[in-house]
Amino acid sequence: LTDVEGHWPYFCNFVELSECLSFASGGDQRQARTVPELVLKDDWHFVFGGDTCDKGPGSLRCLQALVSLKKRYPDRVHLLMGNRDINKMRLTSEYTDQELANLSPESPAAYWVPEDKQTKPWDYLVHLAESSGASGAEIRPFCTAANLLRYHLKHDMGSDGEFEFRRQELAHLAGQAEELIGDEEVMQSYKESVAEGGLMREYLRLAELTCLLGQTLFVHGQLIGNHFHHCG
């Protein structure tokens, strides 16, 4: 299984169809507010190919299920680091008060984004301000950690909408309406996930870049074209 990307119902579908995994408790787990325990059948290995999060309102549940499974079966569960997992390490340093204060019209876009698709963070904030009816002189109040994360998710993490997905999941888990979950609570959830003991931090601590089982090598990524025609 790979690239669940926050789609908890998809993960549940996989478990229901799997020959090796099952939920310890019966019933439909798609709307679960607490993550059910997973059971791995004897003599099976389970490999998750990476990308736990970013495109659906179930990232926290996917992370918790996979981390708990790995801890329960450390020798037979293998977690790989995907790009969507690894890039969350940015949460540890890029949203400090100092980083926000340093934002300016000269702050560059991510170098890895094609030049014709780049949007500078300041331009994004200007757009937010203008959409709210603010003038050009009132940009600084929009320089918040939440807005900067929205910018990164949209423009250089390929995860437009993920901030609202996280709000939806937090509301579901708490049994609250979405409008009761503020931006600061959503941002705090992201920061806590990479703090000591946080779900994403635990996932990265337990995961690998590659996994070799027998003669099969598992990696997160793709090979384009025939790169092995000289292999003997």
PDB file of C-alpha atoms in Angstrom:
ATOM      1  CA  LEU A   1       0.000   0.000   0.000  1.00  0.00           C
ATOM      2  CA  THR A   2       1.273   3.480  -0.779  1.00  0.00           C
ATOM      3  CA  ASP A   3       0.259   7.115  -1.245  1.00  0.00           C
ATOM      4  CA  VAL A   4      -2.831   7.126   0.943  1.00  0.00           C
ATOM      5  CA  GLU A   5      -2.320  10.920   1.195  1.00  0.00           C
ATOM      6  CA  GLY A   6      -4.781  11.493   4.006  1.00  0.00           C
ATOM      7  CA  HIS A   7      -7.675   9.486   2.558  1.00  0.00           C
ATOM      8  CA  TRP A   8      -8.790   7.564   5.625  1.00  0.00           C
ATOM      9  CA  PRO A   9     -11.812   5.890   3.954  1.00  0.00           C
ATOM     10  CA  TYR A  10      -9.461   4.609   1.223  1.00  0.00           C
ATOM     11  CA  PHE A  11      -7.174   3.196   3.919  1.00  0.00           C
ATOM     12  CA  CYS A  12     -10.170   1.484   5.521  1.00  0.00           C
ATOM     13  CA  ASN A  13     -11.195   0.061   2.150  1.00  0.00           C
ATOM     14  CA  PHE A  14      -7.723  -1.438   1.776  1.00  0.00           C
ATOM     15  CA  VAL A  15      -7.850  -3.022   5.220  1.00  0.00           C
ATOM     16  CA  GLU A  16     -11.246  -4.553   4.484  1.00  0.00           C
ATOM     17  CA  LEU A  17      -9.922  -6.109   1.254  1.00  0.00           C
ATOM     18  CA  SER A  18      -6.520  -7.094   2.636  1.00  0.00           C
ATOM     19  CA  GLU A  19      -5.524 -10.694   3.252  1.00  0.00           C
ATOM     20  CA  CYS A  20      -2.972  -9.703   5.891  1.00  0.00           C
ATOM     21  CA  LEU A  21      -4.435  -6.710   7.772  1.00  0.00           C
ATOM     22  CA  SER A  22      -7.633  -6.358   9.746  1.00  0.00           C
ATOM     23  CA  PHE A  23      -9.116  -4.078  12.360  1.00  0.00           C
ATOM     24  CA  ALA A  24      -9.209  -5.563  15.843  1.00  0.00           C
ATOM     25  CA  SER A  25     -12.715  -4.168  16.346  1.00  0.00           C
ATOM     26  CA  GLY A  26     -15.543  -4.898  13.968  1.00  0.00           C
ATOM     27  CA  GLY A  27     -17.752  -2.485  12.104  1.00  0.00           C
ATOM     28  CA  ASP A  28     -17.241   0.290   9.609  1.00  0.00           C
ATOM     29  CA  GLN A  29     -14.251   2.406  10.685  1.00  0.00           C
ATOM     30  CA  ARG A  30     -14.518   5.110   8.003  1.00  0.00           C
ATOM     31  CA  GLN A  31     -16.086   7.632  10.376  1.00  0.00           C
ATOM     32  CA  ALA A  32     -14.068   6.586  13.419  1.00  0.00           C
ATOM     33  CA  ARG A  33     -13.089   9.339  15.854  1.00  0.00           C
ATOM     34  CA  THR A  34     -10.503   7.122  17.541  1.00  0.00           C
ATOM     35  CA  VAL A  35      -8.115   5.064  15.459  1.00  0.00           C
ATOM     36  CA  PRO A  36      -8.875   1.338  15.746  1.00  0.00           C
ATOM     37  CA  GLU A  37      -6.064  -1.130  16.384  1.00  0.00           C
ATOM     38  CA  LEU A  38      -4.740  -3.027  13.365  1.00  0.00           C
ATOM     39  CA  VAL A  39      -3.823  -6.703  13.395  1.00  0.00           C
ATOM     40  CA  LEU A  40      -1.184  -8.173  11.061  1.00  0.00           C
ATOM     41  CA  LYS A  41      -1.612 -11.854  10.272  1.00  0.00           C
ATOM     42  CA  ASP A  42       1.207 -14.191  11.288  1.00  0.00           C
ATOM     43  CA  ASP A  43       4.039 -14.716   8.759  1.00  0.00           C
ATOM     44  CA  TRP A  44       3.091 -11.647   6.697  1.00  0.00           C
ATOM     45  CA  HIS A  45       5.098  -8.496   6.084  1.00  0.00           C
ATOM     46  CA  PHE A  46       3.406  -5.166   5.385  1.00  0.00           C
ATOM     47  CA  VAL A  47       5.109  -2.363   3.452  1.00  0.00           C
ATOM     48  CA  PHE A  48       3.696   1.140   3.291  1.00  0.00           C
ATOM     49  CA  GLY A  49       5.322   3.039   0.435  1.00  0.00           C
ATOM     50  CA  GLY A  50       5.127   6.564   1.861  1.00  0.00           C
ATOM     51  CA  ASP A  51       3.011   9.734   1.510  1.00  0.00           C
ATOM     52  CA  THR A  52       0.709   9.487   4.497  1.00  0.00           C
ATOM     53  CA  CYS A  53      -0.851  12.918   4.190  1.00  0.00           C
ATOM     54  CA  ASP A  54      -1.778  16.080   2.292  1.00  0.00           C
ATOM     55  CA  LYS A  55      -4.831  15.483   0.124  1.00  0.00           C
ATOM     56  CA  GLY A  56      -7.659  14.386   2.390  1.00  0.00           C
ATOM     57  CA  PRO A  57      -9.216  14.923   5.835  1.00  0.00           C
ATOM     58  CA  GLY A  58      -7.685  11.821   7.374  1.00  0.00           C
ATOM     59  CA  SER A  59      -3.949  12.442   7.662  1.00  0.00           C
ATOM     60  CA  LEU A  60      -3.839  12.215  11.460  1.00  0.00           C
ATOM     61  CA  ARG A  61      -5.711   8.916  11.524  1.00  0.00           C
ATOM     62  CA  CYS A  62      -3.555   7.437   8.764  1.00  0.00           C
ATOM     63  CA  LEU A  63      -0.411   8.452  10.619  1.00  0.00           C
ATOM     64  CA  GLN A  64      -1.597   7.098  13.944  1.00  0.00           C
ATOM     65  CA  ALA A  65      -2.707   3.791  12.426  1.00  0.00           C
ATOM     66  CA  LEU A  66       0.624   3.259  10.646  1.00  0.00           C
ATOM     67  CA  VAL A  67       2.807   4.344  13.570  1.00  0.00           C
ATOM     68  CA  SER A  68       0.884   2.125  15.995  1.00  0.00           C
ATOM     69  CA  LEU A  69       1.100  -0.816  13.593  1.00  0.00           C
ATOM     70  CA  LYS A  70       4.862  -0.391  13.210  1.00  0.00           C
ATOM     71  CA  LYS A  71       5.363  -0.267  16.974  1.00  0.00           C
ATOM     72  CA  ARG A  72       3.275  -3.404  17.449  1.00  0.00           C
ATOM     73  CA  TYR A  73       5.055  -5.372  14.707  1.00  0.00           C
ATOM     74  CA  PRO A  74       8.470  -3.693  14.403  1.00  0.00           C
ATOM     75  CA  ASP A  75      10.103  -6.510  12.419  1.00  0.00           C
ATOM     76  CA  ARG A  76       7.261  -7.152   9.980  1.00  0.00           C
ATOM     77  CA  VAL A  77       5.940  -3.651   9.262  1.00  0.00           C
ATOM     78  CA  HIS A  78       8.054  -1.436   7.020  1.00  0.00           C
ATOM     79  CA  LEU A  79       7.313   2.261   6.549  1.00  0.00           C
ATOM     80  CA  LEU A  80       8.923   4.259   3.760  1.00  0.00           C
ATOM     81  CA  MET A  81       9.483   8.004   3.691  1.00  0.00           C
ATOM     82  CA  GLY A  82       7.598   9.750   0.920  1.00  0.00           C
ATOM     83  CA  ASN A  83       8.188  13.295  -0.254  1.00  0.00           C
ATOM     84  CA  ARG A  84       4.973  14.403   1.451  1.00  0.00           C
ATOM     85  CA  ASP A  85       6.249  13.009   4.737  1.00  0.00           C
ATOM     86  CA  ILE A  86       9.800  14.332   4.488  1.00  0.00           C
ATOM     87  CA  ASN A  87       8.790  17.875   3.572  1.00  0.00           C
ATOM     88  CA  LYS A  88       6.947  18.221   6.877  1.00  0.00           C
ATOM     89  CA  MET A  89      10.337  18.642   8.529  1.00  0.00           C
ATOM     90  CA  ARG A  90      10.042  22.223   7.284  1.00  0.00           C
ATOM     91  CA  LEU A  91       7.445  22.757  10.005  1.00  0.00           C
ATOM     92  CA  THR A  92      10.218  22.710  12.598  1.00  0.00           C
ATOM     93  CA  SER A  93      11.845  25.935  11.404  1.00  0.00           C
ATOM     94  CA  GLU A  94       9.997  27.911   8.716  1.00  0.00           C
ATOM     95  CA  TYR A  95       7.092  29.317  10.749  1.00  0.00           C
ATOM     96  CA  THR A  96       8.814  31.099  13.606  1.00  0.00           C
ATOM     97  CA  ASP A  97       8.107  34.729  14.480  1.00  0.00           C
ATOM     98  CA  GLN A  98      11.510  35.648  13.041  1.00  0.00           C
ATOM     99  CA  GLU A  99      10.759  33.969   9.719  1.00  0.00           C
ATOM    100  CA  LEU A 100       7.432  35.780   9.517  1.00  0.00           C
ATOM    101  CA  ALA A 101       9.090  39.113  10.325  1.00  0.00           C
ATOM    102  CA  ASN A 102      11.616  38.513   7.547  1.00  0.00           C
ATOM    103  CA  LEU A 103       8.960  38.153   4.854  1.00  0.00           C
ATOM    104  CA  SER A 104       9.148  40.933   2.276  1.00  0.00           C
ATOM    105  CA  PRO A 105       8.474  41.557  -1.434  1.00  0.00           C
ATOM    106  CA  GLU A 106      11.994  40.230  -2.069  1.00  0.00           C
ATOM    107  CA  SER A 107      11.353  36.838  -0.415  1.00  0.00           C
ATOM    108  CA  PRO A 108      11.813  34.283  -3.211  1.00  0.00           C
ATOM    109  CA  ALA A 109       9.618  31.444  -4.303  1.00  0.00           C
ATOM    110  CA  ALA A 110      10.916  27.887  -3.970  1.00  0.00           C
ATOM    111  CA  TYR A 111      13.771  27.292  -6.388  1.00  0.00           C
ATOM    112  CA  TRP A 112      12.492  23.831  -7.375  1.00  0.00           C
ATOM    113  CA  VAL A 113       9.214  25.180  -8.761  1.00  0.00           C
ATOM    114  CA  PRO A 114       9.429  25.916 -12.522  1.00  0.00           C
ATOM    115  CA  GLU A 115       9.994  29.631 -13.045  1.00  0.00           C
ATOM    116  CA  ASP A 116       6.812  30.128 -15.055  1.00  0.00           C
ATOM    117  CA  LYS A 117       4.777  28.629 -12.173  1.00  0.00           C
ATOM    118  CA  GLN A 118       6.407  30.445  -9.273  1.00  0.00           C
ATOM    119  CA  THR A 119       4.473  32.706  -6.912  1.00  0.00           C
ATOM    120  CA  LYS A 120       6.387  34.630  -4.280  1.00  0.00           C
ATOM    121  CA  PRO A 121       5.039  34.397  -0.721  1.00  0.00           C
ATOM    122  CA  TRP A 122       4.575  38.173  -0.531  1.00  0.00           C
ATOM    123  CA  ASP A 123       2.487  38.172  -3.709  1.00  0.00           C
ATOM    124  CA  TYR A 124       0.316  35.455  -2.206  1.00  0.00           C
ATOM    125  CA  LEU A 125      -0.194  37.545   0.944  1.00  0.00           C
ATOM    126  CA  VAL A 126      -1.019  40.616  -1.146  1.00  0.00           C
ATOM    127  CA  HIS A 127      -3.681  38.582  -2.927  1.00  0.00           C
ATOM    128  CA  LEU A 128      -5.143  37.476   0.429  1.00  0.00           C
ATOM    129  CA  ALA A 129      -5.181  41.055   1.667  1.00  0.00           C
ATOM    130  CA  GLU A 130      -6.815  42.390  -1.470  1.00  0.00           C
ATOM    131  CA  SER A 131      -9.416  39.623  -1.371  1.00  0.00           C
ATOM    132  CA  SER A 132     -10.260  40.777   2.155  1.00  0.00           C
ATOM    133  CA  GLY A 133     -10.561  44.412   1.080  1.00  0.00           C
ATOM    134  CA  ALA A 134      -7.291  45.545   2.676  1.00  0.00           C
ATOM    135  CA  SER A 135      -5.029  48.090   1.012  1.00  0.00           C
ATOM    136  CA  GLY A 136      -1.416  47.536  -0.038  1.00  0.00           C
ATOM    137  CA  ALA A 137      -0.220  49.170   3.170  1.00  0.00           C
ATOM    138  CA  GLU A 138      -2.019  46.579   5.294  1.00  0.00           C
ATOM    139  CA  ILE A 139      -0.188  43.419   4.215  1.00  0.00           C
ATOM    140  CA  ARG A 140       1.772  42.770   7.404  1.00  0.00           C
ATOM    141  CA  PRO A 141      -1.279  41.599   9.455  1.00  0.00           C
ATOM    142  CA  PHE A 142      -1.685  38.819   6.900  1.00  0.00           C
ATOM    143  CA  CYS A 143       1.859  37.547   7.581  1.00  0.00           C
ATOM    144  CA  THR A 144       0.718  34.767   9.893  1.00  0.00           C
ATOM    145  CA  ALA A 145       2.087  31.261  10.294  1.00  0.00           C
ATOM    146  CA  ALA A 146      -1.225  29.856   9.066  1.00  0.00           C
ATOM    147  CA  ASN A 147      -1.173  31.934   5.886  1.00  0.00           C
ATOM    148  CA  LEU A 148       2.468  31.125   5.224  1.00  0.00           C
ATOM    149  CA  LEU A 149       1.713  27.413   5.584  1.00  0.00           C
ATOM    150  CA  ARG A 150      -1.252  27.793   3.225  1.00  0.00           C
ATOM    151  CA  TYR A 151       1.132  29.407   0.748  1.00  0.00           C
ATOM    152  CA  HIS A 152       3.669  26.577   0.990  1.00  0.00           C
ATOM    153  CA  LEU A 153       1.023  23.868   0.791  1.00  0.00           C
ATOM    154  CA  LYS A 154      -0.388  25.418  -2.368  1.00  0.00           C
ATOM    155  CA  HIS A 155       2.684  26.687  -4.179  1.00  0.00           C
ATOM    156  CA  ASP A 156       5.591  24.390  -3.361  1.00  0.00           C
ATOM    157  CA  MET A 157       4.226  21.300  -1.599  1.00  0.00           C
ATOM    158  CA  GLY A 158       1.532  20.395  -4.126  1.00  0.00           C
ATOM    159  CA  SER A 159      -1.105  20.227  -1.395  1.00  0.00           C
ATOM    160  CA  ASP A 160      -3.594  22.990  -2.083  1.00  0.00           C
ATOM    161  CA  GLY A 161      -6.523  22.665   0.317  1.00  0.00           C
ATOM    162  CA  GLU A 162      -4.651  20.578   2.911  1.00  0.00           C
ATOM    163  CA  PHE A 163      -4.982  23.277   5.587  1.00  0.00           C
ATOM    164  CA  GLU A 164      -8.772  23.040   5.381  1.00  0.00           C
ATOM    165  CA  PHE A 165      -8.608  19.245   5.279  1.00  0.00           C
ATOM    166  CA  ARG A 166      -6.752  19.362   8.603  1.00  0.00           C
ATOM    167  CA  ARG A 167      -9.442  21.660  10.033  1.00  0.00           C
ATOM    168  CA  GLN A 168     -12.103  19.185   8.884  1.00  0.00           C
ATOM    169  CA  GLU A 169     -10.334  16.274  10.543  1.00  0.00           C
ATOM    170  CA  LEU A 170      -9.772  18.122  13.810  1.00  0.00           C
ATOM    171  CA  ALA A 171     -13.463  19.043  13.878  1.00  0.00           C
ATOM    172  CA  HIS A 172     -14.492  15.452  13.156  1.00  0.00           C
ATOM    173  CA  LEU A 173     -12.198  14.012  15.823  1.00  0.00           C
ATOM    174  CA  ALA A 174     -13.483  16.506  18.392  1.00  0.00           C
ATOM    175  CA  GLY A 175     -17.118  16.146  17.366  1.00  0.00           C
ATOM    176  CA  GLN A 176     -17.311  19.887  16.689  1.00  0.00           C
ATOM    177  CA  ALA A 177     -18.393  22.107  13.839  1.00  0.00           C
ATOM    178  CA  GLU A 178     -15.578  23.148  11.503  1.00  0.00           C
ATOM    179  CA  GLU A 179     -16.152  26.852  12.163  1.00  0.00           C
ATOM    180  CA  LEU A 180     -15.197  26.269  15.808  1.00  0.00           C
ATOM    181  CA  ILE A 181     -11.682  25.165  14.801  1.00  0.00           C
ATOM    182  CA  GLY A 182      -9.601  28.323  14.341  1.00  0.00           C
ATOM    183  CA  ASP A 183      -6.478  28.824  12.249  1.00  0.00           C
ATOM    184  CA  GLU A 184      -4.278  28.805  15.356  1.00  0.00           C
ATOM    185  CA  GLU A 185      -5.590  25.389  16.388  1.00  0.00           C
ATOM    186  CA  VAL A 186      -4.961  24.009  12.905  1.00  0.00           C
ATOM    187  CA  MET A 187      -1.441  25.467  12.889  1.00  0.00           C
ATOM    188  CA  GLN A 188      -0.787  24.058  16.348  1.00  0.00           C
ATOM    189  CA  SER A 189      -1.800  20.617  15.102  1.00  0.00           C
ATOM    190  CA  TYR A 190       0.861  20.774  12.391  1.00  0.00           C
ATOM    191  CA  LYS A 191       3.534  21.961  14.813  1.00  0.00           C
ATOM    192  CA  GLU A 192       2.661  19.296  17.377  1.00  0.00           C
ATOM    193  CA  SER A 193       2.919  16.616  14.699  1.00  0.00           C
ATOM    194  CA  VAL A 194       6.666  17.305  14.283  1.00  0.00           C
ATOM    195  CA  ALA A 195       7.413  18.014  17.948  1.00  0.00           C
ATOM    196  CA  GLU A 196       8.873  15.361  20.253  1.00  0.00           C
ATOM    197  CA  GLY A 197       6.399  12.470  20.336  1.00  0.00           C
ATOM    198  CA  GLY A 198       4.295  13.931  17.507  1.00  0.00           C
ATOM    199  CA  LEU A 199       2.732  11.636  14.916  1.00  0.00           C
ATOM    200  CA  MET A 200       4.712  12.827  11.904  1.00  0.00           C
ATOM    201  CA  ARG A 201       7.935  12.906  13.883  1.00  0.00           C
ATOM    202  CA  GLU A 202       7.317   9.346  15.054  1.00  0.00           C
ATOM    203  CA  TYR A 203       6.521   8.233  11.512  1.00  0.00           C
ATOM    204  CA  LEU A 204       9.780   9.715  10.193  1.00  0.00           C
ATOM    205  CA  ARG A 205      11.729   8.235  13.099  1.00  0.00           C
ATOM    206  CA  LEU A 206      10.401   4.762  12.361  1.00  0.00           C
ATOM    207  CA  ALA A 207      10.484   4.974   8.561  1.00  0.00           C
ATOM    208  CA  GLU A 208      13.198   4.181   6.025  1.00  0.00           C
ATOM    209  CA  LEU A 209      14.199   5.515   2.615  1.00  0.00           C
ATOM    210  CA  THR A 210      14.354   1.976   1.215  1.00  0.00           C
ATOM    211  CA  CYS A 211      13.276  -1.479   2.271  1.00  0.00           C
ATOM    212  CA  LEU A 212      14.807  -4.720   0.986  1.00  0.00           C
ATOM    213  CA  LEU A 213      12.761  -7.889   1.510  1.00  0.00           C
ATOM    214  CA  GLY A 214      14.389 -10.895  -0.069  1.00  0.00           C
ATOM    215  CA  GLN A 215      15.317  -9.762  -3.570  1.00  0.00           C
ATOM    216  CA  THR A 216      12.655  -7.036  -3.736  1.00  0.00           C
ATOM    217  CA  LEU A 217      13.644  -3.425  -3.165  1.00  0.00           C
ATOM    218  CA  PHE A 218      10.905  -1.013  -2.128  1.00  0.00           C
ATOM    219  CA  VAL A 219      11.383   2.743  -2.629  1.00  0.00           C
ATOM    220  CA  HIS A 220       9.119   5.760  -2.844  1.00  0.00           C
ATOM    221  CA  GLY A 221       9.431   7.254  -6.322  1.00  0.00           C
ATOM    222  CA  GLN A 222       9.374   6.379  -9.959  1.00  0.00           C
ATOM    223  CA  LEU A 223      11.764   5.400 -12.715  1.00  0.00           C
ATOM    224  CA  ILE A 224      10.978   6.954 -16.092  1.00  0.00           C
ATOM    225  CA  GLY A 225      12.072   5.138 -19.224  1.00  0.00           C
ATOM    226  CA  ASN A 226      14.279   2.090 -19.533  1.00  0.00           C
ATOM    227  CA  HIS A 227      17.226   2.757 -17.248  1.00  0.00           C
ATOM    228  CA  PHE A 228      18.265  -0.866 -16.871  1.00  0.00           C
ATOM    229  CA  HIS A 229      18.991  -2.076 -20.381  1.00  0.00           C
ATOM    230  CA  HIS A 230      22.695  -2.594 -19.531  1.00  0.00           C
ATOM    231  CA  CYS A 231      22.031  -4.505 -16.309  1.00  0.00           C
ATOM    232  CA  GLY A 232      23.407  -8.033 -16.450  1.00  0.00           C
TER     233      GLY A 232
END
